[in-house]
Coordinates of C-alpha atoms in Angstrom, one line a residue:
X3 CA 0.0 0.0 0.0
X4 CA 2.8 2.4 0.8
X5 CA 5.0 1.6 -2.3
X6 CA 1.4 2.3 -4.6
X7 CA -0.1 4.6 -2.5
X8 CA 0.6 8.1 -0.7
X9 CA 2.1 8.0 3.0
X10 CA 1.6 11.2 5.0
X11 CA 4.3 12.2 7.7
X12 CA 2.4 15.2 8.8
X13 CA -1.1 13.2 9.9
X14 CA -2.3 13.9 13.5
X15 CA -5.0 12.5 15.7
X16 CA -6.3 13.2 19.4
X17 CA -4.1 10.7 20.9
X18 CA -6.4 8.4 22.4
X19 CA -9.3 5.4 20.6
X20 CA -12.6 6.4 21.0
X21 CA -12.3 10.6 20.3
X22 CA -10.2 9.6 17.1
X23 CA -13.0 7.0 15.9
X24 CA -15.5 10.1 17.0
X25 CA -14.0 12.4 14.3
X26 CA -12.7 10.0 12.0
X27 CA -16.5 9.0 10.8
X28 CA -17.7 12.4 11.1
X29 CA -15.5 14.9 10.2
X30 CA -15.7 17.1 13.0
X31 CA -13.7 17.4 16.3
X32 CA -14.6 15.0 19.4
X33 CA -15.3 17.2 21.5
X34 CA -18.0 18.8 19.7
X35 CA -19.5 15.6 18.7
X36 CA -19.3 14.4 22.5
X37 CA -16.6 12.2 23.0
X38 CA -14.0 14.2 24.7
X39 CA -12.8 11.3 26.4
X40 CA -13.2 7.5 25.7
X41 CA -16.7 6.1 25.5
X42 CA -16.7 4.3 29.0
X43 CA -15.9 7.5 31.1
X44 CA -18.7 9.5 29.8
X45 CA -19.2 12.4 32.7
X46 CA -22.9 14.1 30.9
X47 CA -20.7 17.2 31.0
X48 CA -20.6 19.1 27.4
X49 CA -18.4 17.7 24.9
X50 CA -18.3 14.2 27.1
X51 CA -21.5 12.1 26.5
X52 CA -19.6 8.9 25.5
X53 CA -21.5 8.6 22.5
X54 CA -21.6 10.2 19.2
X55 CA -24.0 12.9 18.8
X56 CA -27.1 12.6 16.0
X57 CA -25.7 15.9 15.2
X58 CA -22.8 14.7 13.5
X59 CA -23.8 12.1 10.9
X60 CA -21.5 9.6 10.5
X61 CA -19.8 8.4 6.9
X62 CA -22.1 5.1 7.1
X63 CA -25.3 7.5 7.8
X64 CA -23.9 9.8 4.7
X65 CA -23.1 7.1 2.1
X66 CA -26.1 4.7 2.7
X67 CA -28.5 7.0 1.9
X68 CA -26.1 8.1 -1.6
X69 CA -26.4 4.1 -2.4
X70 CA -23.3 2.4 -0.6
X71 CA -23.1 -0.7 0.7
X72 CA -21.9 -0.1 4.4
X73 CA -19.8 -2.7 6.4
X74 CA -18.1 -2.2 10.1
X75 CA -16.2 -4.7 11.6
X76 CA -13.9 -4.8 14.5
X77 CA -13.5 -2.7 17.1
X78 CA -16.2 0.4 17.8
X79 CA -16.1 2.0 21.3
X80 CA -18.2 4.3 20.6
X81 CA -21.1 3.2 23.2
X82 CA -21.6 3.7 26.3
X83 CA -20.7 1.0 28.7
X84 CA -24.5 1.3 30.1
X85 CA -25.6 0.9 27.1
X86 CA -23.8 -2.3 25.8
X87 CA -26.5 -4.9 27.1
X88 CA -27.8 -7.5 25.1
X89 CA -31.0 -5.9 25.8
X90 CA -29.8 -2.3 24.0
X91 CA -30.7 0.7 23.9
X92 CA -29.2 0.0 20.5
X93 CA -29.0 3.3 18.8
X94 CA -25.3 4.2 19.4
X95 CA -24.4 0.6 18.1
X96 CA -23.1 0.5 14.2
X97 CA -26.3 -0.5 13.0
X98 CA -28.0 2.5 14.7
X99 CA -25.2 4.7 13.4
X100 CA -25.8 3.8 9.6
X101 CA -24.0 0.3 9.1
X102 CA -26.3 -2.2 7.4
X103 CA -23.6 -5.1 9.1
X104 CA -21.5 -5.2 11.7
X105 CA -19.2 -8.1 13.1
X106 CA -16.7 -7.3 15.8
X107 CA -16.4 -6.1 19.4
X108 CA -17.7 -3.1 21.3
X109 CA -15.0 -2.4 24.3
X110 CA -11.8 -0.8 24.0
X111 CA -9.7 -4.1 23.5
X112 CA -10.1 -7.2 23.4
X113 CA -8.7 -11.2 23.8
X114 CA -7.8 -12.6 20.3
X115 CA -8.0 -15.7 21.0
X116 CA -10.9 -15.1 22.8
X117 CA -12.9 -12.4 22.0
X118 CA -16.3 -11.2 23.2
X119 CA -17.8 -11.1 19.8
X120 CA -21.1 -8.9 18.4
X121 CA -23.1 -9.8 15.0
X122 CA -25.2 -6.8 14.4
X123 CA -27.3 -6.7 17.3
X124 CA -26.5 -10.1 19.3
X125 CA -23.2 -11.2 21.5
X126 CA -22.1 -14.4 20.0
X127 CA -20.1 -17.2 21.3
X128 CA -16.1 -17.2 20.3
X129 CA -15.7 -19.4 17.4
X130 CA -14.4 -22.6 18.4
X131 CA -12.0 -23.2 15.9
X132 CA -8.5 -24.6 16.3
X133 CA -5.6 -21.4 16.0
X134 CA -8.7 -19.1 16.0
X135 CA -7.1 -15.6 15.7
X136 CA -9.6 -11.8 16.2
X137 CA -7.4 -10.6 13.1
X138 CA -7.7 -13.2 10.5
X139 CA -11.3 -13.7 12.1
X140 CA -12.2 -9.9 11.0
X141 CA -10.8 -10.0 7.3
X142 CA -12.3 -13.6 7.1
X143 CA -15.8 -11.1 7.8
X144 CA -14.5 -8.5 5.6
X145 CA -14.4 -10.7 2.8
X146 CA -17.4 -12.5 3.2
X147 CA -19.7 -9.1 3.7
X148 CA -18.0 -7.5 0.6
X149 CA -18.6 -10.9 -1.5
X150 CA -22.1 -11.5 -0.5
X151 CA -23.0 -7.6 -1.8
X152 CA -21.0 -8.4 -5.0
X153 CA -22.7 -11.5 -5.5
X154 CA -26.1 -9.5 -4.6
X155 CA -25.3 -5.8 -6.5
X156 CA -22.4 -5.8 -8.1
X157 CA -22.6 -2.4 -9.5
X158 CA -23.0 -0.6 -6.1
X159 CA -20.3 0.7 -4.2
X160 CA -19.4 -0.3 -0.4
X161 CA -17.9 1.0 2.5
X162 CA -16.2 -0.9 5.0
X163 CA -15.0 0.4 7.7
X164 CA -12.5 -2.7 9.4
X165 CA -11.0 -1.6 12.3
X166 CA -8.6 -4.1 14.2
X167 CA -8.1 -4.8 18.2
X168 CA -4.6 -5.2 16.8
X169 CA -1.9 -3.6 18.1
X170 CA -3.5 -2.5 21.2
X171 CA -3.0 -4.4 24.3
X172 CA -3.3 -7.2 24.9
X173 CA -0.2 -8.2 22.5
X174 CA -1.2 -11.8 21.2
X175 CA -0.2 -13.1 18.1
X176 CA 0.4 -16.7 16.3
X177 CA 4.2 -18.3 18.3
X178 CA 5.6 -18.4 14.8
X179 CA 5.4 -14.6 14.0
X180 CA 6.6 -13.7 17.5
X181 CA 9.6 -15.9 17.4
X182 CA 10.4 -14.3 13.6
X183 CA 11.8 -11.5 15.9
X184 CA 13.9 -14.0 18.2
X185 CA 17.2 -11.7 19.4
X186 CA 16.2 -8.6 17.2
X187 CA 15.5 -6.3 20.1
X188 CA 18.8 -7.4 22.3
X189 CA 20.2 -4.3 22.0
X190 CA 17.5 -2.2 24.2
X191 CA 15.4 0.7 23.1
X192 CA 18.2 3.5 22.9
X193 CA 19.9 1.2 20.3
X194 CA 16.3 0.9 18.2
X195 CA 15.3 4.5 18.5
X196 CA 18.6 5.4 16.3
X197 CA 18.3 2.5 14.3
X198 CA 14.9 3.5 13.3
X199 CA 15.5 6.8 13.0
X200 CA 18.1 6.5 10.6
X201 CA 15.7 4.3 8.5
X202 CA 13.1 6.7 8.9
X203 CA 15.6 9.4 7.0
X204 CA 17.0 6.4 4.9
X205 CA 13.4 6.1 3.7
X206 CA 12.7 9.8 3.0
X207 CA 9.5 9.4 5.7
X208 CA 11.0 12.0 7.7
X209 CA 13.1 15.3 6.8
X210 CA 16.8 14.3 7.0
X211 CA 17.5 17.1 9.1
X212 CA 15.4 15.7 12.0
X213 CA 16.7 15.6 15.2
X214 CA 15.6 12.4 17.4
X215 CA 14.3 13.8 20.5
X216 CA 15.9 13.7 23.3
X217 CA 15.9 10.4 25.6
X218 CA 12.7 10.5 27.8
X219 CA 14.2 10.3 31.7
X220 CA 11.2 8.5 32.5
X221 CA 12.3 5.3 31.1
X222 CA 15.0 3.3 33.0
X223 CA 18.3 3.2 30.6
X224 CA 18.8 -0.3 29.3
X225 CA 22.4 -0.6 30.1
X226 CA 21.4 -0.2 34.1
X227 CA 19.0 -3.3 33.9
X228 CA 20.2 -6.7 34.8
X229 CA 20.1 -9.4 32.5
X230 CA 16.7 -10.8 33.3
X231 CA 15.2 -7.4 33.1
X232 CA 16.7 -6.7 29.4
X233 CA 15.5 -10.4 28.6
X234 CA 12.1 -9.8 29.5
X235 CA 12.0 -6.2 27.7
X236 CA 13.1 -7.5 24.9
X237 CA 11.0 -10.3 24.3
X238 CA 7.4 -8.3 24.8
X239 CA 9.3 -6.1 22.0
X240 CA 9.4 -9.8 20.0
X241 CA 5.6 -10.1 20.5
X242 CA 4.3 -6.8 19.7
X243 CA 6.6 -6.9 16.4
X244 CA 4.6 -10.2 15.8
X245 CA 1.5 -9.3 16.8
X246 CA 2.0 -6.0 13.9
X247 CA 3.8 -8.5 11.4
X248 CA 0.7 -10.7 11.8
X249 CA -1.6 -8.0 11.3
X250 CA 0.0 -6.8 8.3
X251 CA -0.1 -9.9 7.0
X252 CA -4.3 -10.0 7.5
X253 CA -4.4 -6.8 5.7
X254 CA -2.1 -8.3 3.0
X255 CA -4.6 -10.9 2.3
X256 CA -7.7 -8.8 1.8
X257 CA -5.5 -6.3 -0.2
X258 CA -4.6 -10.0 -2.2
X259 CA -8.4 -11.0 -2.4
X260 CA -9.4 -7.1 -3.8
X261 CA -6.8 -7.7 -6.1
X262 CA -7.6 -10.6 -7.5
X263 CA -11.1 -9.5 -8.3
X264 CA -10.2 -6.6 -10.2
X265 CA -11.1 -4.0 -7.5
X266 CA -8.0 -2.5 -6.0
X267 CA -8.0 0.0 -8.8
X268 CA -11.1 1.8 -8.1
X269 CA -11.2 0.8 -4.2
X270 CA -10.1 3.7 -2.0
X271 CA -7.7 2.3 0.8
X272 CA -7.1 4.6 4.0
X273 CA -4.6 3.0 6.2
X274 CA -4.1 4.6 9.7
X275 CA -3.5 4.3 14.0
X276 CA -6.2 5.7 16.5
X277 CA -3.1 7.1 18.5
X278 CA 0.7 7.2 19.4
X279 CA 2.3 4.4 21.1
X280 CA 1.1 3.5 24.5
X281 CA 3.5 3.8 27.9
X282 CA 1.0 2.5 29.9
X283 CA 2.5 -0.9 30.4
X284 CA 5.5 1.3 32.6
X285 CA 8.8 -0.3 32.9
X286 CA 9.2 -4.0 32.7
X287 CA 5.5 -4.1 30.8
X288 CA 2.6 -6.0 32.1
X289 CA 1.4 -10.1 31.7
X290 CA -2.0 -9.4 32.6
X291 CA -3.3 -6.2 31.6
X292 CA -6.4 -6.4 33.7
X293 CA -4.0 -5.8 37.0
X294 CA -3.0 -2.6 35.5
X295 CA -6.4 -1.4 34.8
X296 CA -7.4 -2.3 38.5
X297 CA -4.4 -0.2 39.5
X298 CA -2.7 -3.6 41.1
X299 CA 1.1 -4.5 41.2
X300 CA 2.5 -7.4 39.4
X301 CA 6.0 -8.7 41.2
X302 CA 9.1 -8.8 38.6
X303 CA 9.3 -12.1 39.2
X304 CA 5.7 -13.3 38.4
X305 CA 6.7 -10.8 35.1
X306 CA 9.6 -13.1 34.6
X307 CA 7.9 -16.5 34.9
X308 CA 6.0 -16.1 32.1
X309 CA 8.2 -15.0 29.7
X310 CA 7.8 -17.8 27.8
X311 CA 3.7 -17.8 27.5
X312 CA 3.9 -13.8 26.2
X313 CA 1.5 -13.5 23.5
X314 CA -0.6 -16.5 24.4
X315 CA -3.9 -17.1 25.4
X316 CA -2.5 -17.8 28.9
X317 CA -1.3 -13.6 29.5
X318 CA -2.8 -10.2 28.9
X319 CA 0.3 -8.6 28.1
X320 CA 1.6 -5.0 27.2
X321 CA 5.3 -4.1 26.6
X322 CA 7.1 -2.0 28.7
X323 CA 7.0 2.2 28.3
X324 CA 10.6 1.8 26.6
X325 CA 9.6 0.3 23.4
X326 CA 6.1 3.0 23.1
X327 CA 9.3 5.3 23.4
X328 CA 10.8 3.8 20.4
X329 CA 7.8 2.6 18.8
X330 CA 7.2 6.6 18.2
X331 CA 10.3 7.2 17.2
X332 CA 11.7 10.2 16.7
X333 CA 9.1 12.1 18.4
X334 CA 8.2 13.1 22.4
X335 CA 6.3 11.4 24.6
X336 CA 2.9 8.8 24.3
X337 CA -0.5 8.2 23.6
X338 CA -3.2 10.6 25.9
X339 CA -0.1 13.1 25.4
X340 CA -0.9 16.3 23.1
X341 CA 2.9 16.1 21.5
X342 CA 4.0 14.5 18.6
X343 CA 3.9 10.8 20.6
X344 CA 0.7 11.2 21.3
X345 CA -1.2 12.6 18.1
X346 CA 1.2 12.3 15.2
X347 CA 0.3 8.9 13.4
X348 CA 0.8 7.1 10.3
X349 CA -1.5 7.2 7.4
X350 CA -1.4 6.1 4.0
X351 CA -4.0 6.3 1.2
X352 CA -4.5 4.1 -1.8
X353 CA -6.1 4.5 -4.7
X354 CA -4.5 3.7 -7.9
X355 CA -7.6 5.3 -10.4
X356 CA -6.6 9.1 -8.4
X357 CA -3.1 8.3 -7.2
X358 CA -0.6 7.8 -9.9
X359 CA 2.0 8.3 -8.5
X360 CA 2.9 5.8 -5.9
X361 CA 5.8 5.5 -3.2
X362 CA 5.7 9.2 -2.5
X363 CA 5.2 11.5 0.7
X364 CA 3.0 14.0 1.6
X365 CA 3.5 16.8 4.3
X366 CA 0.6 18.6 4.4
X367 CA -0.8 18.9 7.7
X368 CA -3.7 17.0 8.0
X369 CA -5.8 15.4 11.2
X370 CA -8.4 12.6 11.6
X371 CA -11.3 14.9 11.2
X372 CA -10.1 15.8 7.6
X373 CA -10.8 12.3 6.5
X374 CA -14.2 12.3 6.5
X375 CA -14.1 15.1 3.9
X376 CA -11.9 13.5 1.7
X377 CA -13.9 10.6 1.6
X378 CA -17.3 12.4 1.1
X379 CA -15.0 14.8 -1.9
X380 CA -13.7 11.5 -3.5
X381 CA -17.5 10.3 -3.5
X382 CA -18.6 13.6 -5.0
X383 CA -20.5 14.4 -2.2
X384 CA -21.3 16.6 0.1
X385 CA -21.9 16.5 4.0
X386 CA -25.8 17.0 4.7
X387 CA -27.3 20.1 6.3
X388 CA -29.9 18.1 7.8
X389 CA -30.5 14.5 9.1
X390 CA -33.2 12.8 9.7
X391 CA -34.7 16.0 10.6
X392 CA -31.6 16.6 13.0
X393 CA -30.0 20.0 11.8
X394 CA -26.4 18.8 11.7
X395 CA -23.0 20.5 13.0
X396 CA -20.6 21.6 10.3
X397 CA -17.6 19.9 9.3
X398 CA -14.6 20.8 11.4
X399 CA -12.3 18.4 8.7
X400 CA -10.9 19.8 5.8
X401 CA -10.8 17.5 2.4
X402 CA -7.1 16.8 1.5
X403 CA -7.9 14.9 -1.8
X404 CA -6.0 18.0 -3.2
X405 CA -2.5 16.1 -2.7
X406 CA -3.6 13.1 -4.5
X407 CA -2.3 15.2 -7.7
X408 CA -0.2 17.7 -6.2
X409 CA 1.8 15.7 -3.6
X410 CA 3.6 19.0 -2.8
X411 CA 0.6 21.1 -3.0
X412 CA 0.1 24.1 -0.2
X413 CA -1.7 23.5 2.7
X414 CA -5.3 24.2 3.2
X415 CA -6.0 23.8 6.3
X416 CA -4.4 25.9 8.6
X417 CA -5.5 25.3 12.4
X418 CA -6.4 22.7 14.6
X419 CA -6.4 21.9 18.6
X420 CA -5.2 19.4 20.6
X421 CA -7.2 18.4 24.2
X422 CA -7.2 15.1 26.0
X423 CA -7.3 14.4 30.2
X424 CA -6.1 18.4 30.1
X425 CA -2.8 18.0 27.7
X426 CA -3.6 20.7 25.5
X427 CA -1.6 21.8 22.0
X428 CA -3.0 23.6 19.1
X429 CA -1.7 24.3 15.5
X430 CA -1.7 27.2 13.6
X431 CA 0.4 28.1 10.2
X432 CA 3.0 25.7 10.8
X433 CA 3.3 26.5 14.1
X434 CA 3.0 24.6 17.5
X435 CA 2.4 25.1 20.9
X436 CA 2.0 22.3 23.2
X437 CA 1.9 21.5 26.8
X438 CA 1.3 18.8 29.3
X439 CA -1.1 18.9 32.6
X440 CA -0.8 16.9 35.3
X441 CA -3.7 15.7 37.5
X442 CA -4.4 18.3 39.9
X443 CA -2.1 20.5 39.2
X444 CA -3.1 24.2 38.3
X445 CA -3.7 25.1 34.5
X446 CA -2.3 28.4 34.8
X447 CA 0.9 26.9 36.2
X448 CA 1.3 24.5 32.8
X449 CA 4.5 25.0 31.1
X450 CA 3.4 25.5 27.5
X451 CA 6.1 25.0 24.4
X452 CA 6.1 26.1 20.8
X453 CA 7.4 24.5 17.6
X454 CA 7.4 25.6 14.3
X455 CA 7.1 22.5 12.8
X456 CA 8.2 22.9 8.9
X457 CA 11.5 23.0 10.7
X458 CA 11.2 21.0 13.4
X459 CA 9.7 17.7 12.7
X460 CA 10.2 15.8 16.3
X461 CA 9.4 19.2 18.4
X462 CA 12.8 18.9 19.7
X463 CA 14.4 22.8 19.2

């Protein structure tokens, strides 16, 4: 997809799941369309319902009505956690947000080898089937909803919105693509973040003049960790990079079954992340994520034990804060963070019938609430004033299908905020100031930084 498609190095989103889904289907920002904060921590408060507003129509409720064919599967989290009986209220589930079928999972994350499964309205029993995997499970779904409406109406366009639990925690992926990555990660996480930053330049995704950011002081140095430490660290890094290696190869296949049908040409691909890596597994990561969520302590040595089981159905694991700090490479800090390594994502767009030519970058700056509007432009279409008889919000997105052609066209959008648990940032004219807020600390006491970043990719000067 990146070698015959368009990869943008300047893409942003709000650095956390739910408020990125929130303005990714409707083109505005998440706090105006209620989701300020993830689904489950909805406070009634003003810009934090936990549910999408029928104010801001989503692509499905757009392109159903225009004659599409609409598909979600995966993850949602866009419901309330009140509101996800089996009993309903149903409305803020995809099929009451425009989907005609949906096959996935409602929460934030999920098991993959045992997930908690929805099909359209119902919870269903896990699959029983030997090596079951959620990721090959969901494209397995894709394909099957796309072929029944090809077999059905071939003529009529779809939209499928595929949206995997992959690579959020809990890191679990097939033993053979984790052991692919046996020894790779020996080195520690200094050692990867200049490895990858050099690549990064080697590979023209980032200016070569970047600086990587400085090392975050937060994360214990890998040199003054004992060998069973590193050895642990290292091998969650082994599983994530299987768990994304494994995903990749998922999206390979449906890109492979498209293909094969003649409809990768006119099919338009967005590839993108929710958010920045995640430091919330700390510093020797976590085996079972559900300790960490209760705010319980794991002992090293329990950590250590199961070093071999990582990435089984035997652990809820996440890797340790070290390799998020790598993993987002070469910029500052994490996800929930308003800097670059909490908004500033890949993306890359597909579409061989616009985008001729292939392998290239793009810098404009562009944010999850633009791609609503680039869908809707590529459609020729045009957001609704009203629907259903609900007078709907205008668009806060801005349609960058203008650097299909032009892949060094100017800009055209020119500002955008940044808000999440109080880290606040907003962008204006290349510029950027950012800061971080801690929990119950004063606002007017935040230190607040500024960038200009056309010259200053990883916010480091």
């Amino acid at each position: 997809l990146a070698a015959g498609g368009r990869r943008y190095n300047n893409f942003h989103t709000t650095a956390m799941c739910s408020p990125t889904r929130a303005s990714l289907l409707t083109g505005r920002n998440h706090h105006a369309v209620g989701m300020g904060m993830i689904a489950d921590m909805c406070t009634g408060y003003p810009g934090y319902a936990g549910q999408v507003s029928t104010q801001a129509a989503t692509l499905a409720e757009i392109l159903r009505p225009a004659g599409y064919s609409t598909f979600a599967i995966g993850k949602w989290h866009l419901t309330r956690a009140r509101d996800m009986t089996a009993a309903g209220p149903f409305e803020q589930w995809p099929l009451g947000r425009g989907f005609e079928r949906y096959y996935g999972f409602l929460y934030s994350l999920v098991d993959q080898w045992h997930p908690e499964l929805v099909a359209d309205n119902h919870f269903i029993p896990t699959p029983d089937t030997p090596g079951y995997h959620l990721s090959e499970d969901l494209v397995d779904r894709t394909i099957d909803m796309i072929r029944d409406q090809q077999a059905g109406a071939p003529d009529k366009p779809f939209f499928a919105y595929l949206a995997f639990g992959a690579c959020h925690s809990p890191h679990q992926a097939p033993r053979p693509y984790i052991d692919k990555y046996k020894g790779r990660f020996d080195a520690g996480w200094e050692v990867a973040r200049e490895q990858w930053h050099a690549r990064q330049i080697a590979l023209g995704i980032i200016p070569p003049e970047t600086q990587l950011s400085p090392f975050n002081t937060d994360i214990q140095p890998w040199a003054s960790m004992s060998a069973d430490e590193q050895r642990l660290c290292a091998r969650h890094q082994e599983v994530f990079a299987g768990f994304l290696d494994h995903t990749d190869a998922q999206i390979g296949r449906l890109m492979a079954w498209l293909g094969e049908r003649g409809m990768m040409d006119n099919t338009m691909i967005v590839l993108m992340s929710d958010n920045g890596a995640s430091s919330e597994g700390k510093q020797f990561g976590d085996i079972n994520l559900r300790r960490y969520i209760q705010m319980l302590e794991e002992p090293f040595e329990q950590k250590l034990a199961a070093i071999d089981e990582l990435g089984s159905d035997k652990h809820w694991n996440n890797y340790p804060a070290g390799w998020a700090h790598a993993g987002n490479t070469p910029l500052k800090w994490f996800k929930m963070q308003t800097h670059g390594g909490g908004v500033r994502d890949p993306l890359i767009v597909h579409w061989p019938a616009r985008i001729r030519q292939g392998g290239l970058v793009s810098g404009q700056f562009c944010h999850c609430a633009d791609i609503a509007p680039t869908i809707l432009e590529a459609c020729g279409l045009e957001a609704p004033a009203v629907l259903n008889g609900i007078a709907q919000l205008p668009m806060d997105g801005t349609s960058f299908a203008y650097s299909f052609d032009t892949p060094d066209a100017a800009e055209q959008k020119h500002v955008q905020y940044f808000e999440l648990m109080g880290n606040r940032g907003i962008w204006a004219y290349g510029w950027k100031a950012v800061t971080r807020h801690f929990e119950g600390a004063d606002f007017e006491n935040d230190r607040w930084e500024l960038y200009h970043l056309a010259t200053d990719f990883s916010e480091s000067q």
